[in-house]
């Protein structure tokens, strides 16, 4: 069975009812990942095209940007995968995801009453999760191949050319996925507090992830009143 309820999730009675969604550790993990992706995007774009070279000023010039960019990539890789192992089960595809996706008009139109009840994540969130996972793997693997300071002598020039292309394509795609993720987090009202305060309101959980809420209630995951 797909695991939807995670260890720290719990309902707190009160006005309004709140539901824990991310613990402190997961949130710190998320924001380190977010900050490193933003820094990677800026420093990567600075190295990508001469018209964006001025962005290297933010990192102390061209040489420093070139030296720092791969290390920030290592931070992103490590922090994302620590986060990944906490979340992957809840992001496994389920049959209901296809039903939810087939009702695209109702999703866009905000007719949630026509949508099936969902666990902790919807198909859009799962898509973003697995896309990030795949693209970060491509970025780290191709990044190591083109990290000349340490690996130049082990890699041939034709292989490095392919890696540069793969690295650039994956970077453009992850920037698109990032924009989609931030847009969805802001567009779905009440979502941002899940990653700032760690909890959502009972109403938000009822509206968007009712199966998750029902399962928490069913398993008596009830914390103190807030
Ligand atoms: C400023 C940028 C960002 C904002 C405002 C933001 C916001 C959020 C919010 C509000 C959630 C909770 C959604 C929910 O539980 O329903 C979330 C979850 C998540 N975020 Fe971000 N995020 C940002 C950047 C990133 C970046 C750069 C990454 C990865 C490279 C990332 C990866 C994730 C993942 C994996 C989840 C868990 C969702 C899942 O497992 O399906 N986020 N984010």
Short mmCIF file of C-alpha atoms and ligand atoms in Angstrom, two decimals:
data_model
loop_
_atom_site.label_atom_id
_atom_site.label_comp_id
_atom_site.label_asym_id
_atom_site.label_seq_id
_atom_site.Cartn_x
_atom_site.Cartn_y
_atom_site.Cartn_z
CA UNK A 1 0.00 0.00 0.00
CA UNK A 2 1.18 3.53 -0.72
CA UNK A 3 2.23 5.25 2.48
CA UNK A 4 0.58 8.65 2.75
CA UNK A 5 0.89 9.45 6.43
CA UNK A 6 4.38 10.39 7.61
CA UNK A 7 5.70 9.98 11.16
CA UNK A 8 5.55 13.64 12.26
CA UNK A 9 2.14 14.46 10.74
CA UNK A 10 -0.61 15.16 13.31
CA UNK A 11 -3.86 17.04 13.77
CA UNK A 12 -4.13 19.73 16.46
CA UNK A 13 -7.64 20.69 17.62
CA UNK A 14 -8.24 24.45 17.96
CA UNK A 15 -9.63 27.45 16.13
CA UNK A 16 -8.66 26.82 13.43
CA UNK A 17 -7.67 23.17 13.53
CA UNK A 18 -4.07 22.87 12.31
CA UNK A 19 -2.29 19.89 10.78
CA UNK A 20 1.47 19.33 11.04
CA UNK A 21 2.95 18.70 7.59
CA UNK A 22 6.73 19.27 7.94
CA UNK A 23 8.96 19.14 11.04
CA UNK A 24 11.75 21.67 11.68
CA UNK A 25 14.41 19.38 10.20
CA UNK A 26 12.50 18.90 6.94
CA UNK A 27 11.90 22.66 6.63
CA UNK A 28 15.56 23.55 7.19
CA UNK A 29 16.41 20.87 4.65
CA UNK A 30 13.93 22.32 2.14
CA UNK A 31 15.17 25.89 2.48
CA UNK A 32 18.85 24.89 2.15
CA UNK A 33 17.84 23.05 -1.04
CA UNK A 34 15.87 26.07 -2.29
CA UNK A 35 18.66 28.56 -1.54
CA UNK A 36 21.26 26.38 -3.23
CA UNK A 37 19.14 25.95 -6.36
CA UNK A 38 18.61 29.72 -6.61
CA UNK A 39 22.36 30.39 -6.18
CA UNK A 40 23.13 27.67 -8.72
CA UNK A 41 20.68 29.16 -11.18
CA UNK A 42 22.20 32.64 -10.89
CA UNK A 43 25.84 31.47 -10.99
CA UNK A 44 25.07 28.94 -13.74
CA UNK A 45 23.37 31.55 -15.93
CA UNK A 46 26.34 33.87 -15.35
CA UNK A 47 28.62 31.20 -16.84
CA UNK A 48 26.12 30.18 -19.54
CA UNK A 49 26.04 33.30 -21.70
CA UNK A 50 28.33 36.34 -21.96
CA UNK A 51 25.33 38.69 -21.75
CA UNK A 52 24.74 37.38 -18.19
CA UNK A 53 28.38 37.53 -17.11
CA UNK A 54 27.64 40.62 -15.00
CA UNK A 55 25.94 38.25 -12.50
CA UNK A 56 29.38 36.96 -11.50
CA UNK A 57 29.75 40.21 -9.51
CA UNK A 58 27.39 38.65 -6.93
CA UNK A 59 29.93 35.89 -6.27
CA UNK A 60 33.09 37.99 -6.26
CA UNK A 61 33.95 37.82 -9.97
CA UNK A 62 34.31 35.20 -12.72
CA UNK A 63 37.01 33.07 -11.08
CA UNK A 64 35.12 32.79 -7.81
CA UNK A 65 31.84 32.02 -9.58
CA UNK A 66 33.51 29.19 -11.47
CA UNK A 67 35.06 27.81 -8.30
CA UNK A 68 31.91 28.14 -6.15
CA UNK A 69 29.24 26.88 -8.59
CA UNK A 70 30.20 23.17 -8.44
CA UNK A 71 30.44 23.21 -4.63
CA UNK A 72 26.97 24.73 -4.33
CA UNK A 73 25.89 21.89 -6.64
CA UNK A 74 27.28 19.37 -4.14
CA UNK A 75 25.29 21.09 -1.35
CA UNK A 76 22.11 20.94 -3.47
CA UNK A 77 22.66 17.27 -4.25
CA UNK A 78 23.23 16.30 -0.62
CA UNK A 79 20.43 18.41 0.84
CA UNK A 80 17.91 17.34 -1.82
CA UNK A 81 18.65 13.66 -1.29
CA UNK A 82 18.39 13.89 2.50
CA UNK A 83 14.97 15.45 1.84
CA UNK A 84 14.21 12.87 -0.86
CA UNK A 85 14.50 9.93 1.54
CA UNK A 86 11.92 11.49 3.86
CA UNK A 87 9.39 12.03 1.07
CA UNK A 88 9.69 9.48 -1.70
CA UNK A 89 7.12 7.02 -0.39
CA UNK A 90 4.40 9.67 -0.13
CA UNK A 91 5.20 10.65 -3.74
CA UNK A 92 4.75 7.20 -5.26
CA UNK A 93 2.15 7.28 -8.05
CA UNK A 94 -1.33 5.98 -7.20
CA UNK A 95 -4.36 5.10 -9.36
CA UNK A 96 -6.22 8.13 -8.05
CA UNK A 97 -3.57 10.42 -9.60
CA UNK A 98 -4.83 9.51 -13.09
CA UNK A 99 -8.43 10.24 -12.11
CA UNK A 100 -7.33 13.59 -10.64
CA UNK A 101 -5.33 14.46 -13.78
CA UNK A 102 -8.24 13.54 -16.06
CA UNK A 103 -10.25 16.31 -14.36
CA UNK A 104 -7.87 19.02 -15.47
CA UNK A 105 -10.67 21.54 -16.13
CA UNK A 106 -11.96 21.21 -12.59
CA UNK A 107 -8.43 21.63 -11.19
CA UNK A 108 -7.87 24.86 -13.13
CA UNK A 109 -11.44 26.05 -12.53
CA UNK A 110 -11.15 25.48 -8.78
CA UNK A 111 -14.07 22.98 -8.71
CA UNK A 112 -12.53 20.85 -5.99
CA UNK A 113 -15.90 19.23 -5.25
CA UNK A 114 -15.52 17.27 -8.53
CA UNK A 115 -12.04 15.97 -7.72
CA UNK A 116 -11.25 12.68 -5.96
CA UNK A 117 -9.94 12.68 -2.38
CA UNK A 118 -6.14 12.74 -2.27
CA UNK A 119 -3.35 11.60 0.02
CA UNK A 120 -0.49 13.88 1.09
CA UNK A 121 0.47 14.90 -2.47
CA UNK A 122 -1.38 15.40 -5.75
CA UNK A 123 -0.16 14.27 -9.18
CA UNK A 124 1.27 17.73 -9.95
CA UNK A 125 3.37 17.73 -6.78
CA UNK A 126 4.52 14.18 -7.51
CA UNK A 127 5.49 15.14 -11.05
CA UNK A 128 7.57 18.04 -9.72
CA UNK A 129 9.16 15.81 -7.07
CA UNK A 130 10.28 13.12 -9.54
CA UNK A 131 11.34 15.68 -12.17
CA UNK A 132 13.54 17.41 -9.59
CA UNK A 133 14.99 14.06 -8.55
CA UNK A 134 15.83 13.06 -12.12
CA UNK A 135 17.20 16.47 -13.13
CA UNK A 136 19.38 16.83 -10.01
CA UNK A 137 20.89 13.40 -10.76
CA UNK A 138 21.64 14.48 -14.35
CA UNK A 139 23.08 17.78 -13.10
CA UNK A 140 25.40 16.21 -10.52
CA UNK A 141 26.57 13.44 -12.86
CA UNK A 142 27.23 15.76 -15.82
CA UNK A 143 28.60 18.42 -13.45
CA UNK A 144 31.27 16.07 -12.14
CA UNK A 145 32.24 15.14 -15.70
CA UNK A 146 32.82 18.83 -16.57
CA UNK A 147 34.46 19.76 -13.22
CA UNK A 148 37.87 20.30 -14.75
CA UNK A 149 39.67 21.24 -11.58
CA UNK A 150 39.45 17.71 -10.21
CA UNK A 151 38.39 15.42 -13.03
CA UNK A 152 39.90 16.86 -16.24
CA UNK A 153 42.50 14.11 -16.65
CA UNK A 154 39.90 11.30 -16.46
CA UNK A 155 37.49 12.62 -19.09
CA UNK A 156 37.93 12.87 -22.87
CA UNK A 157 36.91 16.04 -24.71
CA UNK A 158 34.03 14.40 -26.70
CA UNK A 159 32.54 13.04 -23.45
CA UNK A 160 32.88 16.48 -21.84
CA UNK A 161 31.04 18.06 -24.78
CA UNK A 162 28.08 15.71 -24.34
CA UNK A 163 28.10 16.38 -20.59
CA UNK A 164 28.04 20.17 -21.11
CA UNK A 165 24.99 19.78 -23.35
CA UNK A 166 23.21 17.48 -20.87
CA UNK A 167 24.08 19.85 -18.00
CA UNK A 168 22.66 22.88 -19.84
CA UNK A 169 19.45 21.11 -20.91
CA UNK A 170 18.86 19.78 -17.37
CA UNK A 171 19.53 23.26 -15.94
CA UNK A 172 16.97 24.92 -18.24
CA UNK A 173 14.40 22.23 -17.38
CA UNK A 174 14.93 22.48 -13.62
CA UNK A 175 14.53 26.27 -13.78
CA UNK A 176 11.13 25.67 -15.48
CA UNK A 177 10.19 23.08 -12.82
CA UNK A 178 11.31 25.49 -10.09
CA UNK A 179 9.07 28.26 -11.49
CA UNK A 180 6.15 25.80 -11.67
CA UNK A 181 6.77 24.70 -8.07
CA UNK A 182 6.92 28.24 -6.66
CA UNK A 183 3.88 29.29 -8.71
CA UNK A 184 1.83 26.32 -7.43
CA UNK A 185 2.95 26.97 -3.83
CA UNK A 186 1.74 30.59 -4.06
CA UNK A 187 -1.33 29.91 -6.26
CA UNK A 188 -2.79 27.33 -3.87
CA UNK A 189 -3.66 29.61 -0.95
CA UNK A 190 -2.54 28.45 2.47
CA UNK A 191 0.25 26.21 1.13
CA UNK A 192 3.29 28.40 1.88
CA UNK A 193 2.79 28.13 5.64
CA UNK A 194 3.43 24.36 5.33
CA UNK A 195 7.07 25.24 4.61
CA UNK A 196 7.32 28.29 6.87
CA UNK A 197 5.38 27.30 10.02
CA UNK A 198 5.32 23.57 9.27
CA UNK A 199 1.53 23.27 9.47
CA UNK A 200 -1.58 23.90 7.37
CA UNK A 201 -5.13 24.61 8.47
CA UNK A 202 -7.63 21.78 8.80
CA UNK A 203 -9.67 23.49 6.06
CA UNK A 204 -6.73 23.41 3.65
CA UNK A 205 -6.13 19.73 4.38
CA UNK A 206 -9.86 18.95 3.97
CA UNK A 207 -10.01 20.81 0.68
CA UNK A 208 -6.81 19.59 -0.98
CA UNK A 209 -5.66 16.36 0.73
CA UNK A 210 -8.75 14.89 2.38
CA UNK A 211 -7.57 11.27 2.33
CA UNK A 212 -4.40 12.31 4.17
CA UNK A 213 -6.52 14.13 6.79
CA UNK A 214 -8.90 11.17 7.13
CA UNK A 215 -5.98 8.78 7.59
CA UNK A 216 -4.43 10.98 10.29
CA UNK A 217 -7.79 11.08 12.09
CA UNK A 218 -8.29 7.32 11.56
CA UNK A 219 -4.86 6.57 13.05
CA UNK A 220 -5.60 8.92 15.99
CA UNK A 221 -2.64 11.13 15.15
CA UNK A 222 -3.95 13.93 17.34
CA UNK A 223 -1.60 16.40 19.05
CA UNK A 224 -2.30 18.97 21.79
CA UNK A 225 -4.77 21.80 21.10
CA UNK A 226 -3.22 25.00 19.66
C1 LIG B 1 11.65 30.03 -3.18
C2 LIG B 1 11.44 28.84 -3.61
C3 LIG B 1 10.53 27.80 -3.05
C4 LIG B 1 9.30 27.92 -2.43
C5 LIG B 1 8.53 29.20 -2.16
C6 LIG B 1 8.86 26.59 -2.08
C7 LIG B 1 7.71 26.27 -1.41
C8 LIG B 1 7.31 25.02 -1.03
C9 LIG B 1 6.13 24.69 -0.26
C10 LIG B 1 5.12 25.69 0.25
C11 LIG B 1 6.08 23.36 -0.11
C12 LIG B 1 5.01 22.54 0.63
C13 LIG B 1 3.98 22.03 -0.36
C14 LIG B 1 3.04 21.03 0.27
O1 LIG B 1 3.43 20.31 1.21
O2 LIG B 1 1.90 20.90 -0.21
C15 LIG B 1 7.23 22.80 -0.77
C16 LIG B 1 7.53 21.46 -0.86
C17 LIG B 1 8.60 20.95 -1.53
N1 LIG B 1 9.60 21.65 -2.17
FE1 LIG B 1 9.71 23.66 -2.33
N2 LIG B 1 9.80 25.69 -2.52
C18 LIG B 1 10.83 26.39 -3.12
C19 LIG B 1 11.96 25.86 -3.69
C20 LIG B 1 12.22 24.52 -3.84
C21 LIG B 1 13.36 23.95 -4.53
C22 LIG B 1 14.43 24.77 -5.23
C23 LIG B 1 13.27 22.61 -4.46
C24 LIG B 1 14.15 21.55 -5.01
C25 LIG B 1 15.12 21.70 -5.84
C26 LIG B 1 12.06 22.31 -3.72
C27 LIG B 1 11.61 21.05 -3.44
C28 LIG B 1 10.47 20.75 -2.74
C29 LIG B 1 10.01 19.41 -2.48
C30 LIG B 1 10.67 18.13 -2.96
C31 LIG B 1 8.84 19.54 -1.71
C32 LIG B 1 7.96 18.42 -1.15
C33 LIG B 1 6.81 18.18 -2.12
C34 LIG B 1 6.74 16.77 -2.53
O3 LIG B 1 7.38 15.93 -1.90
O4 LIG B 1 6.03 16.47 -3.53
N3 LIG B 1 11.45 23.49 -3.35
N4 LIG B 1 7.97 23.84 -1.33
#
